[in-house]
Coordinates of C-alpha atoms and ligand atoms in Angstrom, one line a residue:
M1 CA 112.4 127.8 -43.7
T2 CA 115.9 128.9 -43.3
T3 CA 118.1 127.4 -40.6
T4 CA 120.6 129.4 -38.6
Q5 CA 124.1 128.8 -39.9
W6 CA 125.9 130.3 -37.0
A7 CA 125.7 129.7 -33.3
A8 CA 125.9 132.7 -31.1
L9 CA 129.3 133.1 -29.6
D10 CA 130.2 135.0 -26.6
T11 CA 132.6 137.4 -28.2
R12 CA 132.9 139.8 -25.3
P13 CA 136.6 140.4 -24.8
R14 CA 138.2 139.0 -21.7
Q15 CA 140.2 141.7 -20.2
A16 CA 143.3 140.5 -18.5
S17 CA 144.3 142.7 -15.6
L18 CA 147.1 145.2 -16.2
P19 CA 150.2 145.5 -14.1
P20 CA 150.6 148.7 -12.1
L21 CA 151.9 151.3 -14.5
V22 CA 153.3 154.8 -14.8
L23 CA 151.9 156.9 -17.7
A24 CA 154.3 159.5 -19.1
G25 CA 152.2 161.9 -21.2
C26 CA 148.4 162.2 -21.2
G27 CA 147.6 164.0 -24.5
T28 CA 146.1 162.4 -27.6
V29 CA 147.7 159.0 -27.1
G30 CA 148.1 158.8 -23.3
G31 CA 144.6 160.2 -22.7
A32 CA 143.1 157.5 -25.1
L33 CA 145.1 154.8 -23.2
L34 CA 143.8 156.1 -19.9
D35 CA 140.2 156.0 -21.3
L36 CA 140.7 152.4 -22.6
I37 CA 142.1 151.3 -19.3
R38 CA 139.1 152.8 -17.4
A39 CA 136.7 151.2 -19.9
G40 CA 138.4 147.8 -19.8
Q41 CA 139.3 147.5 -16.1
G42 CA 136.4 149.5 -14.6
S43 CA 138.8 151.9 -13.0
D44 CA 142.2 153.5 -13.5
D45 CA 143.6 152.1 -10.3
A46 CA 146.4 150.4 -12.3
V47 CA 147.7 153.8 -13.2
R48 CA 150.0 154.9 -10.3
S49 CA 151.3 158.1 -11.6
V50 CA 150.8 160.4 -14.7
L51 CA 153.2 162.9 -16.1
V52 CA 151.8 166.0 -17.8
R53 CA 153.2 169.5 -18.5
D54 CA 150.1 171.5 -17.5
P55 CA 147.6 169.7 -15.3
E56 CA 145.2 172.7 -15.4
R57 CA 144.6 172.7 -19.1
P58 CA 141.2 171.5 -20.2
R59 CA 141.2 167.8 -21.4
A60 CA 138.6 165.5 -22.8
I61 CA 139.9 162.6 -20.6
P62 CA 140.4 163.8 -17.0
L63 CA 143.6 162.9 -15.1
P64 CA 143.4 160.4 -12.3
R65 CA 142.7 162.3 -9.2
G66 CA 145.8 163.2 -7.1
R67 CA 148.2 161.0 -9.1
H68 CA 149.7 163.5 -11.6
V69 CA 153.1 165.0 -11.5
T70 CA 154.7 167.7 -13.7
D71 CA 158.4 167.0 -13.1
P72 CA 159.7 163.8 -14.8
G73 CA 162.1 163.4 -11.8
D74 CA 159.0 162.7 -9.6
L75 CA 157.9 159.7 -11.6
P76 CA 158.4 156.5 -9.7
V77 CA 160.2 154.6 -12.6
E78 CA 163.0 152.9 -10.7
G79 CA 162.8 149.4 -9.2
G80 CA 161.2 147.4 -12.0
A81 CA 158.4 149.8 -12.8
T82 CA 156.3 149.5 -15.9
V83 CA 156.3 152.8 -17.8
V84 CA 154.2 153.8 -20.8
E85 CA 155.7 156.8 -22.6
A86 CA 153.5 159.0 -24.8
L87 CA 155.3 162.3 -24.5
G88 CA 157.0 162.5 -27.9
G89 CA 160.4 163.9 -28.8
E90 CA 163.8 163.0 -27.3
E91 CA 163.7 164.5 -23.8
P92 CA 162.5 163.9 -21.2
A93 CA 161.5 160.6 -22.8
L94 CA 165.1 159.3 -23.2
S95 CA 166.1 160.0 -19.6
L96 CA 162.9 158.3 -18.4
A97 CA 163.6 155.3 -20.6
R98 CA 167.2 155.0 -19.2
R99 CA 166.1 155.2 -15.6
T100 CA 163.3 152.7 -16.1
L101 CA 165.5 150.1 -18.0
R102 CA 168.5 150.5 -15.6
G103 CA 166.1 149.6 -12.8
G104 CA 165.1 146.4 -14.7
G105 CA 161.7 147.8 -15.5
T106 CA 159.6 147.7 -18.7
F107 CA 159.5 150.7 -21.0
I108 CA 156.7 150.8 -23.6
T109 CA 156.7 153.7 -26.1
A110 CA 154.7 155.1 -29.0
N111 CA 157.6 157.5 -29.8
K112 CA 159.3 156.8 -33.1
V113 CA 161.9 159.5 -32.7
L114 CA 163.1 157.9 -29.5
V115 CA 163.1 154.4 -31.1
A116 CA 164.8 155.5 -34.3
E117 CA 167.5 157.5 -32.6
H118 CA 168.1 155.5 -29.4
G119 CA 166.4 152.1 -29.9
I120 CA 169.7 150.2 -30.0
E121 CA 170.9 151.7 -26.7
L122 CA 167.6 151.1 -25.0
Q123 CA 167.3 147.6 -26.3
T124 CA 170.8 146.9 -24.9
L125 CA 170.0 148.4 -21.6
A126 CA 166.9 146.2 -21.4
R127 CA 169.0 143.1 -22.1
V128 CA 171.8 144.0 -19.6
H129 CA 169.4 144.8 -16.8
R130 CA 166.8 142.2 -17.7
G131 CA 164.2 144.8 -18.4
R132 CA 161.9 145.1 -21.4
F133 CA 161.7 147.6 -24.2
A134 CA 158.6 147.5 -26.4
F135 CA 157.6 149.9 -29.2
E136 CA 154.7 148.3 -31.2
A137 CA 152.8 151.6 -31.3
S138 CA 155.8 153.6 -32.7
V139 CA 155.1 152.6 -36.3
G140 CA 151.7 152.4 -37.9
A141 CA 149.6 152.9 -34.7
A142 CA 147.1 150.0 -34.8
M143 CA 148.6 148.5 -37.9
P144 CA 150.6 145.5 -36.5
I145 CA 153.8 145.9 -38.6
V146 CA 156.2 145.9 -35.7
R147 CA 154.7 142.7 -34.3
L148 CA 154.6 141.1 -37.7
L149 CA 158.3 141.7 -38.3
R150 CA 159.4 140.9 -34.8
D151 CA 157.5 137.6 -34.9
L152 CA 158.8 136.5 -38.3
P153 CA 161.3 133.7 -38.0
P154 CA 164.7 134.6 -39.6
E155 CA 164.2 131.6 -41.9
A156 CA 161.5 133.6 -43.7
E157 CA 164.3 135.8 -45.0
V158 CA 162.9 139.3 -45.4
R159 CA 163.9 140.9 -48.7
Q160 CA 162.0 144.2 -48.6
V161 CA 159.6 146.2 -46.5
E162 CA 157.6 149.0 -48.0
G163 CA 154.7 151.0 -46.9
I164 CA 152.7 154.1 -46.5
L165 CA 153.7 155.0 -43.0
N166 CA 152.7 158.6 -42.6
G167 CA 149.0 159.2 -42.2
T168 CA 149.2 163.0 -42.5
S169 CA 150.9 163.0 -45.9
N170 CA 148.6 160.3 -47.1
Y171 CA 145.6 162.3 -46.1
L172 CA 146.9 165.3 -48.0
L173 CA 148.0 163.3 -51.1
D174 CA 144.7 161.5 -51.1
A175 CA 142.8 164.8 -51.1
L176 CA 145.0 166.2 -53.9
G177 CA 144.5 163.0 -55.9
R178 CA 140.8 163.7 -55.7
G179 CA 141.3 167.2 -57.0
A180 CA 141.6 169.3 -53.8
R181 CA 144.0 172.3 -53.7
W182 CA 147.0 172.1 -51.3
E183 CA 145.9 175.0 -49.1
E184 CA 142.4 173.6 -48.6
A185 CA 143.6 170.0 -48.1
L186 CA 146.0 171.1 -45.4
A187 CA 143.5 173.3 -43.6
E188 CA 141.0 170.4 -43.6
A189 CA 143.6 168.0 -42.3
Q190 CA 144.5 170.4 -39.5
R191 CA 140.8 171.0 -38.7
L192 CA 140.2 167.2 -38.5
G193 CA 143.3 166.6 -36.4
F194 CA 145.1 164.6 -39.2
A195 CA 147.8 167.3 -39.4
E196 CA 149.5 169.3 -36.7
A197 CA 149.8 173.1 -36.8
D198 CA 153.4 172.4 -38.1
P199 CA 153.2 169.4 -40.3
G200 CA 156.9 169.7 -41.3
R201 CA 158.1 166.3 -40.2
D202 CA 155.2 164.6 -41.9
I203 CA 155.4 166.3 -45.3
D204 CA 159.2 166.4 -45.6
G205 CA 159.4 162.6 -45.0
R206 CA 161.3 162.7 -41.7
D207 CA 158.5 161.0 -39.8
A208 CA 158.2 158.2 -42.4
L209 CA 162.0 157.8 -42.5
D210 CA 162.1 157.3 -38.7
K211 CA 159.5 154.6 -39.0
A212 CA 161.2 153.0 -42.0
S213 CA 164.5 153.0 -40.0
I214 CA 162.7 151.1 -37.1
L215 CA 161.4 148.6 -39.6
G216 CA 164.9 148.3 -41.1
W217 CA 166.2 147.4 -37.7
L218 CA 163.5 144.8 -37.2
A219 CA 163.7 143.3 -40.6
F220 CA 167.4 143.3 -41.2
G221 CA 169.0 143.7 -37.8
V222 CA 170.8 146.8 -38.9
A223 CA 170.9 149.8 -36.5
P224 CA 169.1 152.9 -37.8
A225 CA 172.4 154.8 -37.7
D226 CA 174.0 152.3 -40.1
L227 CA 171.3 152.4 -42.7
L228 CA 171.8 154.4 -45.9
R229 CA 169.0 156.8 -45.4
W230 CA 167.5 159.3 -47.8
R231 CA 164.2 161.0 -48.3
I232 CA 162.2 163.1 -50.6
G233 CA 159.1 164.7 -49.2
I234 CA 156.0 165.9 -51.0
L235 CA 157.2 169.5 -51.3
P236 CA 157.9 171.7 -53.1
D237 CA 154.9 171.2 -55.3
P238 CA 152.4 168.6 -54.1
E239 CA 149.8 169.6 -56.6
L240 CA 152.3 168.9 -59.4
L241 CA 152.7 165.4 -57.9
A242 CA 149.0 164.9 -58.1
R243 CA 148.8 166.1 -61.7
E244 CA 151.7 163.9 -62.8
A245 CA 150.1 160.9 -61.0
R246 CA 146.8 161.5 -62.7
R247 CA 148.5 161.6 -66.1
A248 CA 150.1 158.3 -65.3
G249 CA 146.7 156.8 -64.4
G250 CA 147.1 156.8 -60.6
V251 CA 147.3 158.8 -57.4
P252 CA 150.3 160.2 -55.5
R253 CA 151.5 158.4 -52.4
L254 CA 154.5 158.8 -50.2
L255 CA 156.3 155.4 -50.1
A256 CA 158.8 154.3 -47.5
R257 CA 161.0 151.4 -48.4
V258 CA 163.7 149.3 -46.7
R259 CA 165.8 146.9 -48.7
P260 CA 169.4 145.8 -49.3
V261 CA 171.3 148.1 -51.5
E262 CA 171.6 146.6 -54.9
G263 CA 174.9 144.9 -55.4
A264 CA 176.1 145.3 -51.8
T265 CA 176.0 142.6 -49.2
L266 CA 176.1 144.6 -46.0
R267 CA 174.2 147.7 -46.8
I268 CA 170.6 148.3 -46.1
E269 CA 168.8 151.4 -47.5
A270 CA 165.8 153.1 -46.0
S271 CA 164.1 155.6 -48.2
V272 CA 161.0 157.8 -48.5
H273 CA 159.9 159.3 -51.7
P274 CA 156.7 160.1 -53.6
C275 CA 155.5 157.7 -56.2
V276 CA 152.5 156.9 -58.4
A277 CA 150.0 154.3 -57.1
L278 CA 148.0 153.0 -60.0
S279 CA 144.2 153.5 -59.7
G280 CA 142.6 150.3 -58.4
S281 CA 145.8 149.1 -56.7
E282 CA 146.0 148.3 -53.0
W283 CA 148.3 151.3 -52.5
A284 CA 145.8 153.6 -54.1
G285 CA 143.2 152.1 -51.9
V286 CA 144.9 153.5 -48.8
R287 CA 142.7 156.5 -48.1
E288 CA 142.9 159.4 -45.9
A289 CA 145.2 158.8 -42.9
G290 CA 145.5 155.1 -43.5
N291 CA 148.7 153.1 -43.4
R292 CA 149.7 150.0 -45.3
A293 CA 152.8 147.9 -45.3
E294 CA 154.1 145.0 -47.4
V295 CA 156.8 142.6 -46.3
R296 CA 158.4 140.6 -49.1
T297 CA 160.0 137.5 -47.9
E298 CA 162.0 134.8 -49.6
R299 CA 160.0 131.9 -48.2
G300 CA 156.9 133.3 -46.7
G301 CA 155.6 135.1 -49.7
V302 CA 154.3 138.7 -49.5
L303 CA 152.7 139.6 -46.2
S304 CA 150.6 142.8 -45.9
V305 CA 149.0 144.7 -43.1
S306 CA 147.0 147.9 -43.1
G307 CA 145.0 150.1 -40.7
P308 CA 144.6 153.5 -39.2
G309 CA 148.2 154.8 -38.8
A310 CA 147.4 157.6 -36.4
G311 CA 144.9 158.7 -33.8
G312 CA 144.6 158.3 -30.0
D313 CA 142.4 155.2 -29.9
A314 CA 144.3 153.4 -32.7
T315 CA 147.7 154.1 -31.0
A316 CA 146.4 153.2 -27.5
T317 CA 145.1 149.8 -28.8
A318 CA 148.7 149.1 -30.0
L319 CA 150.1 150.0 -26.5
L320 CA 147.9 147.5 -24.7
P321 CA 149.3 144.3 -26.2
D322 CA 152.8 145.4 -25.1
L323 CA 151.4 146.0 -21.6
R324 CA 149.7 142.6 -21.5
D325 CA 152.7 140.7 -23.0
L326 CA 154.7 141.1 -19.9
R327 CA 155.3 137.5 -19.1
A328 CA 155.7 136.3 -22.7
P329 CA 159.3 136.0 -23.9
H330 CA 160.2 139.0 -25.8
P331 CA 163.4 138.5 -27.8
G332 CA 163.5 141.9 -29.4
P333 CA 165.3 142.6 -32.6
E334 CA 168.8 141.2 -32.8
L335 CA 171.6 143.2 -34.4
R336 CA 173.7 141.5 -37.0
P337 CA 177.2 141.7 -35.6
G338 CA 179.1 143.9 -38.0
G339 CA 176.4 143.5 -40.5
A340 CA 176.3 139.8 -41.4
P341 CA 176.1 139.2 -45.2
I342 CA 172.6 139.1 -46.5
P343 CA 172.2 136.0 -48.6
P344 CA 171.7 136.7 -52.3
E345 CA 168.2 136.8 -53.5
R346 CA 167.1 133.7 -55.3
G347 CA 165.3 134.0 -58.6
A348 CA 165.6 137.8 -58.6
E349 CA 165.5 138.0 -62.4
N350 CA 162.0 136.6 -62.4
R351 CA 160.7 138.3 -59.3
H352 CA 161.8 141.8 -60.0
R353 CA 159.3 141.9 -62.8
I354 CA 156.5 141.8 -60.2
E355 CA 158.4 143.5 -57.5
N356 CA 156.8 146.8 -56.6
R357 CA 154.3 146.1 -59.3
D358 CA 152.3 149.3 -58.9
S359 CA 155.1 151.8 -59.2
I360 CA 156.8 149.8 -62.0
E361 CA 153.6 149.8 -64.0
A362 CA 153.2 153.4 -63.4
R363 CA 156.8 154.0 -64.4
D364 CA 156.2 151.9 -67.5
S365 CA 153.3 154.0 -68.5
I366 CA 155.2 157.2 -67.8
E367 CA 158.2 155.9 -69.7
A368 CA 156.1 154.9 -72.7
R369 CA 154.5 158.3 -72.8
H370 CA 157.8 160.0 -72.5
R371 CA 159.3 157.9 -75.2
A372 CA 156.6 158.8 -77.5
E373 CA 156.8 162.5 -76.6
A374 CA 160.5 162.6 -76.8
R375 CA 160.9 160.7 -80.0
D376 CA 163.1 162.6 -82.4
S377 CA 164.0 164.9 -79.6
A378 CA 167.4 165.7 -78.4
E379 CA 166.3 164.7 -74.9
A380 CA 165.3 161.2 -75.8
A381 CA 168.6 159.6 -74.8
H382 CA 168.8 161.6 -71.6
R383 CA 165.3 160.5 -70.6
R384 CA 165.9 156.9 -71.4
E385 CA 169.1 156.9 -69.4
I386 CA 167.4 158.4 -66.3
W387 CA 164.6 155.8 -66.3
Q388 CA 167.1 153.0 -66.8
H389 CA 168.9 154.1 -63.7
D390 CA 166.1 152.7 -61.6
P391 CA 167.8 149.9 -59.7
A392 CA 164.5 148.1 -59.1
R393 CA 164.2 147.6 -62.8
H394 CA 167.7 147.1 -63.9
R395 CA 169.5 145.0 -61.4
T396 CA 172.2 143.9 -63.7
E397 CA 172.9 147.3 -65.2
T398 CA 176.5 148.3 -65.2
R399 CA 176.8 151.4 -63.1
P400 CA 178.4 154.5 -64.6
S401 CA 181.7 155.3 -63.0
T402 CA 181.2 159.0 -62.9
E403 CA 179.6 160.8 -60.0
I404 CA 179.4 164.1 -61.8
W405 CA 176.1 165.3 -63.0
H406 CA 176.4 167.6 -66.0
L407 CA 173.7 170.1 -66.5
S408 CA 173.9 172.2 -69.5
A409 CA 173.9 175.9 -68.7
D410 CA 171.4 176.5 -71.4
T411 CA 169.0 173.7 -70.2
R412 CA 165.6 175.2 -70.5
I413 CA 163.1 174.7 -67.9
P414 CA 159.8 176.0 -69.3
G415 CA 158.2 178.3 -66.8
L416 CA 161.3 178.8 -64.7
P417 CA 163.9 181.5 -65.2
Q418 CA 167.3 180.0 -66.0
V419 CA 168.8 181.3 -62.8
E420 CA 166.6 179.0 -60.7
V421 CA 168.3 175.9 -62.0
R422 CA 170.9 176.2 -59.4
D423 CA 168.6 177.2 -56.6
R424 CA 166.4 174.2 -57.3
I425 CA 169.3 171.8 -57.1
E426 CA 170.3 173.2 -53.8
R427 CA 166.8 172.7 -52.5
V428 CA 166.9 169.1 -53.7
L429 CA 170.2 168.6 -51.9
D430 CA 168.7 170.0 -48.7
R431 CA 165.7 167.8 -48.8
A432 CA 167.8 164.7 -49.5
Q433 CA 169.9 165.3 -46.3
I434 CA 173.0 165.7 -48.3
E435 CA 175.7 167.4 -46.4
R436 CA 178.0 168.7 -49.1
G437 CA 177.2 169.6 -52.6
R438 CA 179.6 171.6 -54.7
F439 CA 178.7 173.4 -57.9
E440 CA 181.2 174.2 -60.5
R441 CA 180.7 175.7 -63.9
S442 CA 183.0 175.0 -66.7
D443 CA 182.7 174.8 -70.5
G444 CA 179.1 176.1 -70.2
R445 CA 178.0 173.2 -68.0
W446 CA 177.2 172.9 -64.3
R447 CA 178.9 170.1 -62.5
V448 CA 177.6 168.8 -59.2
R449 CA 179.6 166.9 -56.7
I450 CA 177.6 165.4 -53.8
E451 CA 178.5 163.5 -50.7
T452 CA 176.2 162.1 -48.0
S453 CA 176.9 162.8 -44.3
A454 CA 176.2 159.6 -42.4
T455 CA 177.7 157.1 -44.8
A456 CA 180.4 159.1 -46.6
R457 CA 179.0 157.3 -49.6
V458 CA 178.3 159.2 -52.7
V459 CA 174.9 159.5 -54.2
L460 CA 174.0 160.8 -57.6
I461 CA 171.1 163.0 -57.8
R462 CA 169.5 163.5 -61.1
E463 CA 166.6 165.8 -61.5
R464 CA 164.6 165.6 -64.6
L465 CA 164.5 169.1 -65.9
S466 CA 161.7 169.7 -68.3
A467 CA 158.1 170.8 -68.1
L468 CA 157.0 167.2 -67.8
D469 CA 159.6 166.2 -65.4
L470 CA 159.8 168.8 -62.8
R471 CA 158.5 166.6 -60.1
P472 CA 161.0 164.0 -58.9
V473 CA 164.6 163.6 -58.3
L474 CA 166.1 160.2 -58.8
L475 CA 168.6 159.5 -56.1
R476 CA 170.8 156.5 -56.0
E477 CA 174.0 155.2 -54.5
L478 CA 177.0 154.7 -56.7
K479 CA 179.7 152.1 -56.2
G480 CA 183.0 153.0 -54.9
G481 CA 182.5 156.3 -53.3
M482 CA 183.4 159.8 -54.6
S483 CA 186.4 159.8 -56.8
E484 CA 188.8 162.6 -57.2
R485 CA 187.8 163.0 -60.7
G486 CA 186.0 166.1 -61.8
Ligands
NAP501 N1 148.8 161.3 -32.0 C1 148.9 160.2 -32.8 O1 148.1 159.9 -33.6 C2 150.1 159.3 -32.6 C3 150.2 158.1 -33.3 C4 151.3 157.2 -33.2 C5 152.3 157.6 -32.3 N2 152.2 158.8 -31.6 C6 153.3 159.2 -30.8 O2 152.8 159.2 -29.4 C7 153.5 160.2 -28.7 C8 152.6 161.2 -28.1 O3 151.8 161.8 -29.1 P1 150.5 162.6 -28.7 O4 149.8 162.9 -30.0 O5 149.7 162.0 -27.7 O6 151.1 164.0 -28.2 P2 150.4 165.1 -27.3 O7 148.9 165.1 -27.6 O8 151.1 166.4 -27.6 O9 150.6 164.7 -25.8 C9 151.9 164.8 -25.2 C10 151.7 164.6 -23.7 O10 153.0 164.7 -23.1 C11 153.0 165.7 -22.1 N3 154.3 166.3 -22.1 C12 155.0 166.6 -23.2 N4 156.3 167.1 -22.9 C13 156.3 167.1 -21.5 C14 157.3 167.5 -20.5 N5 158.4 168.0 -20.9 N6 157.0 167.3 -19.2 C15 155.8 166.8 -18.9 N7 154.8 166.4 -19.7 C16 155.1 166.6 -21.0 C17 151.9 166.7 -22.5 O11 151.4 167.3 -21.3 P3 150.1 168.3 -21.4 O12 149.0 167.3 -21.4 O13 150.1 169.0 -20.1 O14 150.2 169.1 -22.6 C18 150.9 165.7 -23.1 O15 150.1 165.1 -22.0 C19 154.5 160.9 -29.7 O16 155.7 160.2 -29.6 C20 153.8 160.6 -31.0 O17 154.8 160.5 -32.1 C21 151.1 159.7 -31.8

């Protein structure tokens, strides 16, 4: 006879009552929140007013009767109101946030564009007027990465945050990794609601970079505007990414990363770029529209979280804790005044061998293959040099003092007419948010001078130009800024 090992527990959730609230936006996320409130509270009485653009349009979740407005100015957000914003974009969300916080109210948002662009201002307004600004749902939907970083004590000393932060691009790359064609993967993602009609911000990395910037603020106390930001999306040839990843024994993923710039004490870099996740790794296990993030700390080890990174219900469940947290102290992310020095990493030499294990292993395998293929070839030295420029692997490498990239005019790119070399570089510049790039030709070689806009720092872009290496660019910051040389 077997005995019961577990006593029955009453696991029914106890639903704390919600404060009276104003809901700005009742689409995918706002509608799901309304539905959760009705299910949890037995009514939507807590929702005092709802802002929509078109109250007549058909919706799965009906609006509360007689409590909707279409003009943001009619929302009762002054005088300490609690406002949940699920509109998206900058306006009218920003004006609503300012009005709410100036009145000492609480502003809760799922809007990463708003937080990445105006988070510092809104956090300051909240402090000055004793209001509250909360944005758990703005990164990773139900995946609790904002909460994790916000609650980590500074003593843990965060060294790096990286993650798959965009569900749409992950859905597409996951499908390509399983052999789908780009057009069919995109059509399926749109049919299932994982991709919008215009997935531009998702596939060019802007969405993930906004989220990475928010995580950079939380992890390092550096304002998004002060981060060194760069991104490479999954275009122009996502199928090529998938083929390259397969050859390296993995699947393609779009990785966002925030970490101190190598060798600099005050600079934090936020980046987004495609990489290879080895089959069987946790990163490769992030399927469809899933998200995953890893926080590497000096004293707390490596912490990871994962979950559905998008969807109405998943995002609404992340809004609720912010609504219920009202009485708990909410310190919010502190800014480092002037960018306080980040202490040097201890034991970096040992750790960097396992740091970013998956992509390093993938690189190792690519590198080994390339070495074999390029043996006795004139390109061997060039290839080796490019791989060795990866700062994650070569922390002590002496940086080259030149910022000029020489591309031989007779560089052959199999399958591409020669004239496209220059076009291709320009596209790369565009994707990497580089403001100025100048092309000069002399002695039969192209020279490229590149400057970033936000930081006035110089980055070097190298693109691997061969049949094997069409996929990525390698982008890195150089010490000392652009010199007058060249
Ligand atoms: N969807 C997700 O999976 C997800 C996940 C995480 C975070 N988020 C974020 O959540 C926010 C909302 O996303 P969503 O997917 O719910 O968007 P959505 O479905 O397009 O809903 C937007 C809502 O805002 C209303 N609205 C927009 N502009 C307005 C204006 N100028 N005046 C009045 N009403 C306006 C719309 O009114 P109508 O209903 O009349 O059209 C709609 O109710 C965004 O910041 C998004 O980035 C979304």
